């Protein structure tokens, strides 16, 4: 932790202030007469205010030394001149310098008290009507509400930016609501750790057995496990986990759970002999996905008479002959409403998809292609010659500030104008997104789902692709034959070996697959850096920007955090013509490769042709094009989409020279360098290694511990995800006939 420097002083002037996120640049006149530039999230600050600021000194490329505020205490101005400066700064709508002078001359040091508690007295001043007095008072109370909210949060060492989030969520009542129920801080809107919120509530006098605490703990456990991929939790496990979280008897969370079920916040239903407990939105997503998929399955789409002749035409036009399973997939696409196509690398999925698209075209269908990530959609476009979009953009996903929920423009009320939808990389699609996609399909729309069932499951809740296959309800074509040309690739041979539990062949005479044994983490990192900086660009002609470093983990001596620091220094070092910005413990520099780490539906982007849109999504990779000279925003480019990012948005951006294997799902790279060192047990599994190998198109280099690689290949332990989709699909027809 960096050492903090503390100053006491009065706000002399504001250089910059963003009303939406609270980011501020100000001049602080210290008690010793020194003027200090302070930057940070300091909402509603104004000249005349007293501040005690503790922060870290940073060197700004243009503006020199600045103190980045880490901790903050605030006090209202006390003497008349400070009150005048404060009031005339624009904190109250309708109060400029002249009105402020009149108010302060009349009420002196009591001015601020009058504004908040007795605004009717303002009418004694010429020109201030009763209506204007109330408007001034309303503005001042709103301002004071934000100040008090910040003071409340500061008391518990919570960051000032949280005040902005609370204000956006709960409006003027934010402080009152949080004081009445501090557990609101642990909802998805705010994201404060439950242990922190719990300590705050208990220190405020909340009883350990109160319903607010117990119910918040139950819903926190469900939300926390959603982030681990679970759609529901069995009742017994939920109660036990909540009791352990709170350190209490199981009877207390059991009663709280019953209350939440009665209220409808949690849905409890018997699924596959388990009492399943769902957050309502996930239960709705699962049941609706099941019902809508069944509706598509029940529509007769049989055009088998034409299919055989059409497939012959497609083969002649393309100059190819399909393998039996490829041909079966193309013909089935004409005969069924929903089709799954799955297979590993080199098994001909792309050829089969091209055939299915050609078939749909000959049938005169309007076709839409989609994939979960921008990179996967781009690759799909290149392989098919048709435009493909991310599923998010296809559905018009956005964030609704009023309801604090994701919304979709495309629903059953405004469905997609498509007769057939083909989705690639389906293993990445989580349950809520799949449910939203099904809602947007018109009755009778043909749906083709393509992917590799052996890859890692989605980051979000559910195991949709595997559940659909295992349900036995959806017609599925398994492509298992590795074609001769593909079998010549050691990458593909080794990927298939790993998939059946055998370690990859760790020799260096395989053409496109190399293993460099390094049993020390530091040597592994230095070798990875050397490969990316010099050896691959100089010896094999592969530029650094076409190399992607992968690793199983974020943390540790060979995790993405460490690798990104080293690769940034090697591939994009500091230079006089490159601006840079320190944000927390991370350094961002012009030219850096970056990644969006969570969905942000409000980011506005623009293409060179003037096309404007919104939304950046988890996994989107881009580059820092420019850092504003004042350090207030950064211009990013994501595959031709330019977007300005303010400082608080940097919490959802990370360097991307190195990525975790999970983040690389759905992407393909010319060259992959994988740092294969021991990590957490849950990451040392076959699925992680298999997914990493299948990301490489031309060259793959494993650098690391051969024992770790073998252990991953042998470990087929898959974390069980609690999901009811497979069971619901298998039982849907029976249940709805009874």
XYZ file of C-alpha atoms in Angstrom:
738
model
C 0.000 0.000 0.000
C 1.388 3.399 -0.991
C 2.045 5.889 1.792
C -0.673 8.535 2.110
C 0.013 12.254 2.467
C -2.555 14.355 4.375
C -3.477 18.045 3.955
C -6.002 20.298 5.730
C -7.317 23.287 3.858
C -10.067 25.213 2.128
C -11.228 24.640 -1.444
C -9.863 27.638 -3.318
C -11.252 26.868 -6.796
C -12.647 24.111 -9.004
C -10.732 23.285 -12.182
C -13.078 20.538 -13.358
C -16.100 18.661 -12.051
C -18.175 15.940 -13.689
C -21.704 16.059 -12.253
C -22.504 12.506 -13.389
C -19.641 10.646 -11.756
C -18.257 13.148 -9.232
C -14.751 13.251 -10.715
C -13.184 16.534 -9.632
C -9.988 18.516 -10.045
C -9.628 21.306 -7.454
C -7.126 23.667 -5.893
C -6.818 23.304 -2.113
C -5.402 26.206 -0.097
C -3.713 24.527 2.854
C -3.470 25.975 6.336
C 0.241 26.608 5.630
C -0.669 28.749 2.594
C 0.370 26.148 -0.007
C -1.861 25.485 -3.053
C -2.278 21.763 -3.807
C -4.000 20.228 -6.860
C -6.334 17.440 -5.695
C -8.057 14.943 -8.028
C -10.605 12.228 -7.316
C -14.268 11.454 -6.807
C -15.461 14.389 -4.665
C -19.113 15.019 -5.621
C -20.763 18.373 -4.838
C -17.594 20.010 -3.538
C -17.488 23.808 -3.784
C -15.125 26.706 -3.023
C -15.101 27.702 0.634
C -15.499 24.151 1.869
C -13.018 22.706 4.379
C -11.313 19.441 3.385
C -8.966 17.022 5.063
C -7.528 14.985 2.199
C -5.262 11.950 2.410
C -3.908 10.793 -0.901
C -1.055 9.658 -3.123
C 1.143 11.957 -5.170
C 1.092 11.311 -8.914
C 2.926 12.971 -11.784
C 0.537 14.081 -14.547
C 2.228 14.349 -17.997
C 0.837 17.868 -18.584
C -0.229 19.215 -15.189
C 2.604 18.024 -13.012
C 2.179 16.883 -9.396
C -1.375 16.010 -8.297
C -2.688 14.464 -5.104
C -5.077 11.589 -5.861
C -7.596 11.576 -3.015
C -7.942 8.225 -1.208
C -9.570 9.332 2.071
C -11.587 12.479 2.644
C -13.255 14.457 5.421
C -15.405 17.502 4.664
C -16.756 20.410 6.686
C -19.047 23.259 5.702
C -17.593 26.787 5.552
C -17.943 28.796 8.755
C -17.069 32.478 8.170
C -19.097 34.829 5.973
C -16.608 35.114 3.108
C -16.224 31.324 2.843
C -20.025 30.914 2.946
C -20.359 33.500 0.171
C -17.776 31.675 -2.000
C -19.535 28.398 -1.303
C -23.019 29.666 -2.106
C -22.020 31.628 -5.202
C -20.236 28.639 -6.764
C -23.439 27.246 -8.279
C -24.387 24.598 -5.702
C -27.976 25.947 -5.679
C -29.922 26.525 -8.868
C -30.976 30.172 -9.091
C -28.279 31.506 -6.749
C -25.542 33.465 -8.456
C -22.956 35.810 -6.881
C -25.386 38.754 -6.517
C -28.106 36.703 -4.804
C -25.517 34.941 -2.661
C -24.121 38.300 -1.519
C -27.604 39.521 -0.563
C -28.369 36.318 1.387
C -25.050 36.301 3.268
C -25.247 40.038 4.022
C -28.691 39.432 5.552
C -28.112 36.213 7.502
C -24.326 36.053 8.026
C -22.957 32.839 9.535
C -26.533 31.506 9.936
C -27.041 31.453 6.144
C -26.667 27.714 5.584
C -28.920 26.875 8.537
C -31.607 29.261 7.197
C -31.420 27.702 3.699
C -32.085 24.225 5.037
C -34.418 24.789 7.961
C -36.226 28.134 7.467
C -36.161 29.011 3.750
C -39.337 31.101 4.079
C -37.155 33.780 5.701
C -35.423 34.300 2.336
C -38.516 36.231 1.154
C -37.340 39.142 3.297
C -34.706 39.743 0.605
C -35.836 41.874 -2.327
C -36.405 39.798 -5.471
C -36.852 36.422 -3.740
C -40.449 35.240 -3.939
C -41.896 32.436 -1.829
C -41.643 30.100 -4.832
C -38.021 31.020 -5.515
C -37.191 30.564 -1.825
C -38.539 26.995 -1.944
C -36.621 26.261 -5.165
C -33.386 27.491 -3.585
C -34.079 25.432 -0.467
C -34.857 22.296 -2.507
C -31.574 22.606 -4.394
C -29.632 23.161 -1.176
C -31.270 20.192 0.563
C -30.442 17.965 -2.430
C -26.848 19.149 -2.241
C -26.725 18.535 1.506
C -28.303 15.107 1.035
C -25.383 14.063 -1.170
C -22.892 15.495 1.328
C -24.479 13.587 4.210
C -24.571 10.405 2.152
C -20.864 10.796 1.444
C -20.171 11.497 5.124
C -22.085 8.342 6.070
C -20.058 6.252 3.642
C -16.764 7.863 4.704
C -17.505 6.895 8.300
C -17.255 3.264 7.188
C -14.339 3.851 4.776
C -16.466 3.246 1.684
C -15.438 5.076 -1.523
C -17.139 8.390 -2.497
C -18.065 6.999 -5.926
C -20.540 4.707 -4.150
C -22.565 7.808 -3.237
C -23.112 8.467 -6.943
C -24.304 4.881 -7.499
C -26.699 5.070 -4.546
C -28.028 8.408 -5.714
C -28.663 7.049 -9.211
C -30.440 4.002 -7.769
C -32.489 5.489 -4.923
C -32.625 9.227 -5.667
C -33.001 11.776 -2.858
C -34.054 9.021 -0.439
C -30.705 7.179 -0.770
C -29.310 8.063 2.669
C -32.565 7.323 4.487
C -32.934 3.973 2.716
C -29.358 2.899 3.459
C -29.654 3.962 7.098
C -32.887 1.965 7.391
C -31.349 -1.055 5.669
C -27.553 -0.926 5.122
C -27.774 -4.372 3.511
C -28.893 -2.570 0.349
C -25.181 -1.901 -0.141
C -24.659 -5.588 -0.981
C -27.198 -5.696 -3.812
C -25.959 -6.024 -7.405
C -26.409 -2.253 -7.896
C -23.729 -1.417 -5.314
C -21.674 -4.593 -4.973
C -20.232 -4.059 -1.485
C -19.028 -7.325 0.093
C -21.610 -8.770 2.458
C -19.049 -8.988 5.277
C -18.436 -5.227 5.000
C -22.140 -4.397 4.899
C -22.816 -6.744 7.799
C -20.146 -5.080 9.954
C -21.675 -1.664 9.195
C -25.191 -2.817 10.070
C -24.114 -4.459 13.336
C -22.142 -1.355 14.328
C -25.320 0.684 13.730
C -27.169 -1.469 16.215
C -28.940 -3.931 13.933
C -29.708 -7.175 15.722
C -27.916 -10.338 14.569
C -31.255 -12.089 14.200
C -33.140 -9.288 12.433
C -35.004 -10.148 9.227
C -33.153 -7.556 7.133
C -29.848 -9.282 7.930
C -31.097 -12.830 7.467
C -32.917 -12.151 4.197
C -29.993 -10.165 2.795
C -27.673 -13.079 3.597
C -29.940 -15.568 1.796
C -30.175 -13.453 -1.366
C -26.452 -12.698 -1.202
C -25.682 -16.430 -1.223
C -27.884 -16.918 -4.294
C -26.273 -13.950 -6.114
C -22.776 -15.024 -5.117
C -23.376 -18.545 -6.441
C -24.891 -17.155 -9.626
C -21.453 -15.644 -10.275
C -20.068 -19.185 -9.883
C -22.416 -20.427 -12.610
C -25.296 -21.795 -10.526
C -28.875 -21.061 -11.604
C -30.290 -22.291 -8.294
C -29.116 -23.781 -5.007
C -30.670 -26.782 -3.271
C -32.611 -25.595 -0.236
C -30.435 -27.494 2.240
C -27.184 -26.157 0.770
C -28.551 -22.599 0.685
C -29.597 -22.714 4.334
C -26.299 -24.289 5.435
C -24.194 -21.781 3.459
C -26.174 -18.834 4.849
C -25.875 -20.137 8.419
C -22.118 -20.492 7.929
C -21.905 -16.968 6.494
C -23.712 -15.525 9.520
C -22.326 -17.900 12.130
C -25.818 -18.756 13.358
C -28.204 -21.681 13.798
C -29.805 -22.957 10.551
C -33.305 -22.302 11.856
C -32.844 -18.530 11.398
C -31.976 -18.462 7.662
C -34.548 -21.217 7.088
C -37.314 -18.952 8.415
C -35.942 -16.006 6.388
C -35.930 -18.151 3.238
C -39.566 -19.111 3.826
C -40.453 -15.413 4.079
C -38.617 -14.643 0.819
C -40.449 -17.520 -0.892
C -43.821 -16.247 0.380
C -42.954 -12.776 -0.883
C -41.884 -14.145 -4.297
C -38.315 -12.818 -4.151
C -37.086 -16.426 -4.145
C -38.855 -19.202 -6.052
C -38.701 -22.714 -4.594
C -39.606 -25.647 -6.815
C -38.869 -29.371 -6.842
C -36.449 -30.048 -9.719
C -34.943 -33.501 -10.298
C -35.712 -34.592 -6.719
C -34.121 -31.430 -5.297
C -35.867 -28.514 -3.577
C -34.382 -25.857 -5.840
C -34.230 -22.213 -4.689
C -33.952 -19.586 -7.434
C -33.684 -15.834 -7.568
C -36.944 -14.972 -9.336
C -35.334 -13.570 -12.491
C -33.313 -16.788 -13.010
C -36.375 -18.981 -12.439
C -38.284 -16.901 -15.000
C -35.376 -17.145 -17.475
C -35.187 -20.942 -17.118
C -38.914 -21.680 -17.305
C -39.445 -19.267 -20.186
C -36.471 -20.663 -22.118
C -37.885 -24.162 -21.722
C -41.385 -23.192 -22.852
C -40.216 -21.178 -25.858
C -37.733 -23.817 -26.993
C -40.455 -26.444 -26.842
C -42.688 -24.241 -28.972
C -39.942 -24.113 -31.624
C -39.420 -27.878 -31.397
C -43.097 -28.593 -31.943
C -43.380 -26.586 -35.182
C -43.278 -28.813 -38.250
C -40.392 -27.653 -40.434
C -39.995 -30.788 -42.578
C -38.763 -30.032 -46.091
C -36.865 -33.288 -46.451
C -38.058 -33.957 -49.992
C -36.243 -30.879 -51.253
C -33.265 -31.194 -48.912
C -31.450 -34.048 -50.640
C -31.583 -32.418 -54.062
C -30.616 -29.015 -52.612
C -27.597 -30.471 -50.803
C -26.386 -31.985 -54.097
C -26.637 -28.550 -55.711
C -24.715 -26.920 -52.842
C -21.921 -29.510 -53.070
C -21.565 -28.973 -56.822
C -21.521 -25.184 -56.481
C -18.929 -25.301 -53.663
C -16.890 -28.052 -55.322
C -16.867 -30.256 -52.219
C -18.321 -33.510 -50.957
C -19.640 -33.496 -47.408
C -18.647 -36.182 -44.949
C -21.666 -38.256 -43.815
C -22.261 -36.330 -40.563
C -21.757 -32.965 -42.248
C -24.330 -33.910 -44.867
C -26.682 -35.131 -42.164
C -26.393 -31.743 -40.419
C -27.228 -29.795 -43.585
C -30.199 -32.035 -44.428
C -31.517 -31.928 -40.849
C -31.478 -28.121 -40.958
C -34.270 -28.403 -43.550
C -36.232 -30.921 -41.511
C -36.244 -29.696 -37.898
C -37.021 -26.440 -36.125
C -34.022 -26.553 -33.786
C -30.656 -28.167 -34.562
C -27.464 -28.510 -32.526
C -24.120 -28.951 -34.310
C -21.147 -29.786 -32.093
C -17.584 -30.942 -32.588
C -13.979 -30.221 -31.732
C -11.320 -28.472 -33.846
C -10.734 -29.839 -37.338
C -14.028 -31.739 -37.499
C -15.584 -29.510 -40.158
C -18.084 -27.381 -38.213
C -17.366 -24.370 -40.422
C -17.971 -26.324 -43.637
C -21.250 -27.665 -42.239
C -22.356 -24.179 -41.140
C -21.592 -22.773 -44.601
C -23.709 -25.592 -46.060
C -26.601 -24.848 -43.687
C -26.473 -21.128 -44.568
C -26.418 -21.990 -48.299
C -29.408 -24.311 -47.774
C -31.406 -21.609 -45.973
C -30.612 -19.151 -48.760
C -31.917 -21.578 -51.383
C -35.050 -21.976 -49.266
C -35.525 -18.207 -49.477
C -35.158 -17.643 -45.743
C -34.002 -14.426 -44.085
C -30.927 -15.508 -42.099
C -29.307 -13.894 -39.052
C -25.876 -14.955 -37.761
C -24.765 -14.278 -34.184
C -22.121 -15.147 -31.590
C -21.611 -14.245 -27.925
C -18.507 -12.042 -28.424
C -17.409 -9.455 -30.946
C -14.378 -11.496 -31.967
C -16.436 -14.655 -32.471
C -18.974 -12.693 -34.539
C -16.177 -11.206 -36.659
C -14.704 -14.658 -37.295
C -18.149 -15.991 -38.195
C -18.537 -13.162 -40.737
C -15.166 -13.997 -42.307
C -15.959 -17.721 -42.549
C -19.468 -17.391 -43.973
C -19.213 -14.204 -46.018
C -22.289 -12.839 -44.219
C -22.565 -10.195 -41.549
C -22.692 -11.609 -38.012
C -23.461 -9.690 -34.815
C -23.030 -10.295 -31.124
C -26.169 -11.707 -29.531
C -26.298 -8.610 -27.308
C -26.418 -6.205 -30.259
C -28.787 -8.428 -32.200
C -31.269 -8.145 -29.334
C -30.690 -4.426 -28.745
C -29.556 -4.902 -25.157
C -29.405 -1.802 -22.937
C -29.535 -0.783 -19.302
C -32.735 0.713 -17.866
C -31.860 3.308 -15.203
C -35.449 3.408 -13.953
C -35.763 -0.320 -13.228
C -32.019 -1.017 -12.792
C -32.310 -4.004 -15.098
C -31.078 -5.134 -18.493
C -33.671 -4.547 -21.190
C -33.939 -5.805 -24.752
C -35.386 -3.950 -27.688
C -36.144 -7.242 -29.433
C -38.799 -9.280 -27.616
C -42.005 -11.090 -28.529
C -43.555 -7.612 -28.998
C -40.868 -6.581 -31.507
C -39.291 -9.850 -32.709
C -36.301 -10.314 -34.979
C -37.051 -10.065 -38.687
C -35.544 -13.484 -39.365
C -36.708 -16.878 -40.584
C -33.519 -18.623 -39.401
C -30.978 -17.777 -36.698
C -27.555 -19.430 -36.461
C -25.578 -18.942 -33.222
C -21.899 -19.930 -33.001
C -19.811 -20.523 -29.830
C -22.941 -21.613 -27.948
C -20.934 -22.978 -25.004
C -20.388 -19.333 -23.986
C -24.076 -18.389 -23.911
C -25.519 -18.220 -20.396
C -29.108 -18.841 -19.371
C -30.407 -15.235 -19.202
C -29.005 -14.435 -22.655
C -30.383 -17.654 -24.180
C -33.808 -16.945 -22.706
C -33.724 -13.413 -24.126
C -32.776 -14.749 -27.563
C -35.699 -17.189 -27.570
C -38.101 -14.404 -26.587
C -37.046 -12.464 -29.685
C -37.765 -15.281 -32.172
C -41.014 -15.355 -34.114
C -42.995 -18.611 -33.939
C -41.566 -21.057 -36.456
C -38.124 -19.437 -36.684
C -35.455 -22.050 -37.372
C -32.658 -22.105 -34.804
C -29.208 -23.644 -35.325
C -26.858 -23.759 -32.323
C -23.171 -24.427 -33.040
C -20.327 -25.002 -30.606
C -17.827 -27.263 -28.908
C -19.462 -28.980 -25.943
C -16.061 -29.833 -24.436
C -15.030 -26.210 -23.979
C -15.480 -24.359 -20.707
C -19.082 -23.424 -19.849
C -20.340 -19.838 -19.897
C -19.013 -17.286 -17.424
C -22.611 -16.455 -16.489
C -25.164 -18.748 -14.850
C -26.153 -22.038 -16.436
C -24.686 -24.733 -18.645
C -27.028 -24.137 -21.554
C -25.267 -25.876 -24.455
C -24.497 -29.057 -22.500
C -28.002 -29.074 -20.969
C -29.614 -28.855 -24.408
C -27.520 -31.740 -25.740
C -28.036 -33.976 -22.704
C -31.774 -33.343 -22.548
C -32.266 -35.548 -25.591
C -34.983 -33.215 -26.852
C -32.987 -31.323 -29.468
C -31.748 -33.004 -32.643
C -27.941 -33.056 -32.319
C -25.216 -33.829 -34.847
C -21.825 -34.780 -33.384
C -18.881 -34.171 -35.713
C -16.123 -36.501 -34.516
C -14.045 -37.209 -37.619
C -10.869 -35.099 -37.772
C -10.176 -34.396 -41.437
C -6.817 -35.332 -42.924
C -5.635 -31.775 -43.513
C -6.621 -30.807 -39.966
C -4.993 -33.935 -38.522
C -1.655 -32.696 -39.868
C -1.828 -29.907 -37.299
C -0.188 -30.792 -33.988
C -2.401 -28.184 -32.323
C -5.510 -30.126 -33.330
C -3.984 -33.552 -32.596
C -2.911 -32.436 -29.129
C -6.270 -30.779 -28.409
C -8.079 -34.033 -29.166
C -5.558 -35.963 -27.064
C -6.179 -33.646 -24.112
C -9.918 -34.046 -24.596
C -9.655 -37.780 -23.910
C -7.338 -37.343 -20.936
C -3.928 -37.711 -22.556
C -1.245 -35.038 -22.093
C -0.148 -33.165 -25.219
C 3.016 -34.369 -26.922
C 5.641 -32.127 -25.354
C 8.343 -32.112 -28.013
C 9.529 -29.378 -30.357
C 9.424 -31.126 -33.718
C 5.709 -30.804 -34.347
C 5.575 -27.806 -36.667
C 2.862 -25.659 -35.100
C 3.104 -26.816 -31.460
C 6.042 -26.234 -29.108
C 6.696 -26.887 -25.420
C 9.332 -24.946 -23.472
C 9.902 -26.486 -20.055
C 10.229 -23.879 -17.294
C 9.550 -25.053 -13.757
C 10.094 -21.659 -12.144
C 7.414 -18.948 -12.407
C 9.888 -16.100 -12.961
C 11.645 -17.996 -15.763
C 8.239 -18.777 -17.289
C 7.294 -15.083 -17.311
C 10.643 -13.941 -18.737
C 10.426 -16.598 -21.488
C 6.872 -15.526 -22.385
C 7.998 -11.886 -22.601
C 11.028 -12.795 -24.734
C 8.834 -14.807 -27.125
C 6.387 -11.935 -27.594
C 8.978 -9.167 -27.829
C 11.713 -10.665 -29.992
C 11.760 -14.388 -30.786
C 8.377 -14.772 -32.508
C 8.404 -11.418 -34.366
C 12.021 -11.832 -35.538
C 12.298 -15.601 -36.097
C 8.761 -16.447 -37.254
C 7.482 -13.124 -38.586
C 4.535 -12.970 -36.191
C 3.945 -9.390 -34.954
C 3.375 -8.944 -31.216
C -0.186 -7.723 -31.785
C -1.046 -11.120 -33.345
C 0.190 -13.042 -30.301
C -2.125 -13.675 -27.357
C -0.730 -14.778 -24.019
C -3.051 -17.014 -21.994
C -2.838 -18.304 -18.433
C -5.316 -20.155 -16.203
C -5.321 -17.519 -13.465
C -5.349 -13.805 -12.709
C -3.302 -13.984 -9.534
C 0.064 -15.437 -8.637
C 3.554 -15.050 -10.103
C 2.442 -16.140 -13.591
C -1.122 -14.791 -13.547
C -2.485 -12.108 -15.865
C -1.785 -9.255 -13.427
C 1.956 -9.992 -13.345
C 2.183 -10.952 -17.024
C 0.391 -7.793 -18.156
C 2.785 -5.591 -16.182
C 5.803 -7.286 -17.742
C 4.366 -7.403 -21.275
C 3.263 -3.765 -21.129
C 6.799 -2.724 -20.204
C 8.273 -4.862 -22.991
C 5.778 -4.222 -25.812
C 4.592 -0.673 -25.052
C 7.261 1.001 -22.920
C 7.047 4.550 -21.583
C 7.982 7.237 -24.114
C 7.927 11.029 -24.256
C 5.194 10.989 -26.912
C 2.912 8.556 -25.008
C 0.615 9.877 -22.300
C -0.090 7.577 -19.400
C -2.458 7.458 -16.466
C -2.225 5.756 -13.091
C -5.570 4.385 -11.913
C -5.417 2.640 -8.569
C -2.527 0.206 -8.879
C -2.836 -0.054 -12.651
C -0.969 1.975 -15.247
C -2.671 2.719 -18.569
C -0.622 4.044 -21.489
C -1.461 5.179 -25.005
C -1.097 2.170 -27.302
C -1.987 -0.396 -24.636
C -4.072 -3.432 -25.569
C -7.113 -3.469 -23.282
C -10.207 -5.571 -22.585
C -13.706 -4.768 -21.370
C -14.214 -6.917 -18.259
C -17.943 -6.522 -17.734
C -20.997 -5.542 -19.745
C -21.627 -1.792 -19.932
C -24.778 -1.036 -21.884
C -24.374 2.763 -21.775
C -20.998 3.178 -23.522
C -21.560 5.240 -26.679
C -19.368 4.267 -29.636
C -18.965 5.535 -33.182
C -17.527 3.994 -36.346
C -15.566 5.843 -39.014
C -18.611 5.796 -41.306
C -20.638 7.725 -38.707
C -22.567 4.722 -37.377
C -23.345 5.272 -33.694
C -24.309 2.622 -31.157
C -24.161 1.774 -27.478
C -22.745 -1.045 -25.383
C -19.391 -2.674 -24.742
C -19.439 -6.246 -23.535
C -17.366 -8.511 -21.348
C -14.462 -9.806 -23.449
C -14.372 -7.017 -26.071
C -10.702 -6.265 -26.838
C -9.421 -2.889 -27.981
C -6.626 -0.338 -27.765
C -6.033 2.956 -25.963
C -5.766 5.469 -28.802
C -5.493 8.664 -26.762
C -5.382 9.862 -23.166
C -6.824 13.328 -22.701
C -4.115 15.869 -21.670
C -6.136 16.766 -18.562
C -6.302 13.057 -17.610
C -10.104 13.073 -17.440
C -10.911 10.603 -20.229
C -9.380 8.024 -22.564
C -10.295 7.303 -26.173
C -10.577 3.573 -26.859
C -10.883 1.723 -30.157
C -12.628 -1.667 -30.185
C -12.308 -3.140 -33.694
C -13.250 0.141 -35.376
C -15.680 1.320 -32.701
C -14.338 4.430 -30.957
C -15.543 5.274 -27.449
C -14.542 7.845 -24.826
C -14.084 6.393 -21.325
C -14.200 8.597 -18.235
C -11.998 7.679 -15.276
C -14.604 5.827 -13.230
C -15.196 3.525 -16.234
C -11.646 2.211 -15.875
C -12.938 -0.152 -13.175
C -14.382 -2.219 -16.044
C -11.227 -2.208 -18.199
C -8.031 -4.237 -17.865
C -4.825 -4.711 -19.822
C -5.153 -7.546 -22.352
C -1.614 -8.516 -23.368
C -2.329 -11.562 -21.217
C -5.810 -12.988 -20.626
C -7.217 -15.823 -18.596
C -8.356 -18.811 -20.637
C -11.933 -18.106 -19.502
C -11.782 -14.610 -21.009
C -10.389 -15.953 -24.298
C -13.404 -18.177 -24.951
C -14.962 -17.494 -28.323
C -11.790 -15.905 -29.705
C -9.191 -17.291 -32.074
C -5.645 -15.979 -32.452
C -2.921 -16.487 -35.014
C -0.511 -17.401 -32.207
C -1.124 -18.384 -28.575
C 1.552 -18.495 -25.895
C 0.288 -20.202 -22.747
C 1.948 -19.846 -19.358
C 1.248 -23.279 -17.863
C 2.149 -23.142 -14.192
C 0.363 -24.508 -11.096
C -2.684 -22.473 -10.030
C -5.822 -22.952 -7.916
C -7.120 -26.547 -8.099
C -10.396 -25.459 -9.712
C -8.394 -24.062 -12.666
C -6.026 -27.007 -13.131
C -8.559 -28.977 -15.143
C -8.836 -30.503 -18.599
C -11.423 -28.015 -19.836
C -9.087 -25.067 -19.234
C -6.170 -26.695 -21.104
C -8.406 -27.883 -23.976
C -9.982 -24.447 -24.377
C -6.533 -22.790 -24.390
C -5.191 -25.115 -27.104
C -8.226 -24.582 -29.330
C -7.737 -20.786 -29.319
C -4.622 -21.050 -31.554
C -4.987 -20.962 -35.340
C -1.380 -21.234 -36.628
C 1.001 -21.616 -33.696
C 0.806 -22.660 -30.053
C 3.628 -22.503 -27.534
C 3.262 -23.937 -24.039
C 5.724 -22.460 -21.559
C 5.878 -23.895 -18.078
C 5.836 -26.947 -15.872
C 5.354 -30.270 -17.680
C 3.902 -31.803 -14.493
C 1.254 -29.050 -14.359
C 0.312 -29.677 -18.011
C -0.040 -33.424 -17.409
C -2.095 -32.829 -14.264
C -4.518 -30.590 -16.189
C -4.956 -33.147 -18.978
C -5.693 -35.929 -16.489
C -8.089 -33.922 -14.312
C -11.581 -34.094 -15.787
C -13.209 -32.855 -12.599
C -15.946 -30.474 -13.658
C -17.572 -28.179 -11.188
C -21.210 -29.159 -10.999
C -23.540 -26.329 -11.897
C -27.012 -26.357 -10.442
C -29.326 -25.874 -13.397
C -32.822 -27.160 -14.101
C -32.948 -26.619 -17.867
C -31.983 -30.166 -18.850
C -34.542 -31.672 -16.451
C -37.287 -29.249 -17.524
C -36.752 -30.001 -21.208
C -36.751 -33.758 -20.628
C -39.983 -33.572 -18.591
C -41.765 -30.736 -20.390
C -43.959 -32.794 -22.711
C -44.965 -35.250 -19.991
C -45.735 -32.472 -17.502
C -47.841 -30.521 -20.004
C -49.856 -33.552 -21.098
C -50.898 -34.419 -17.576
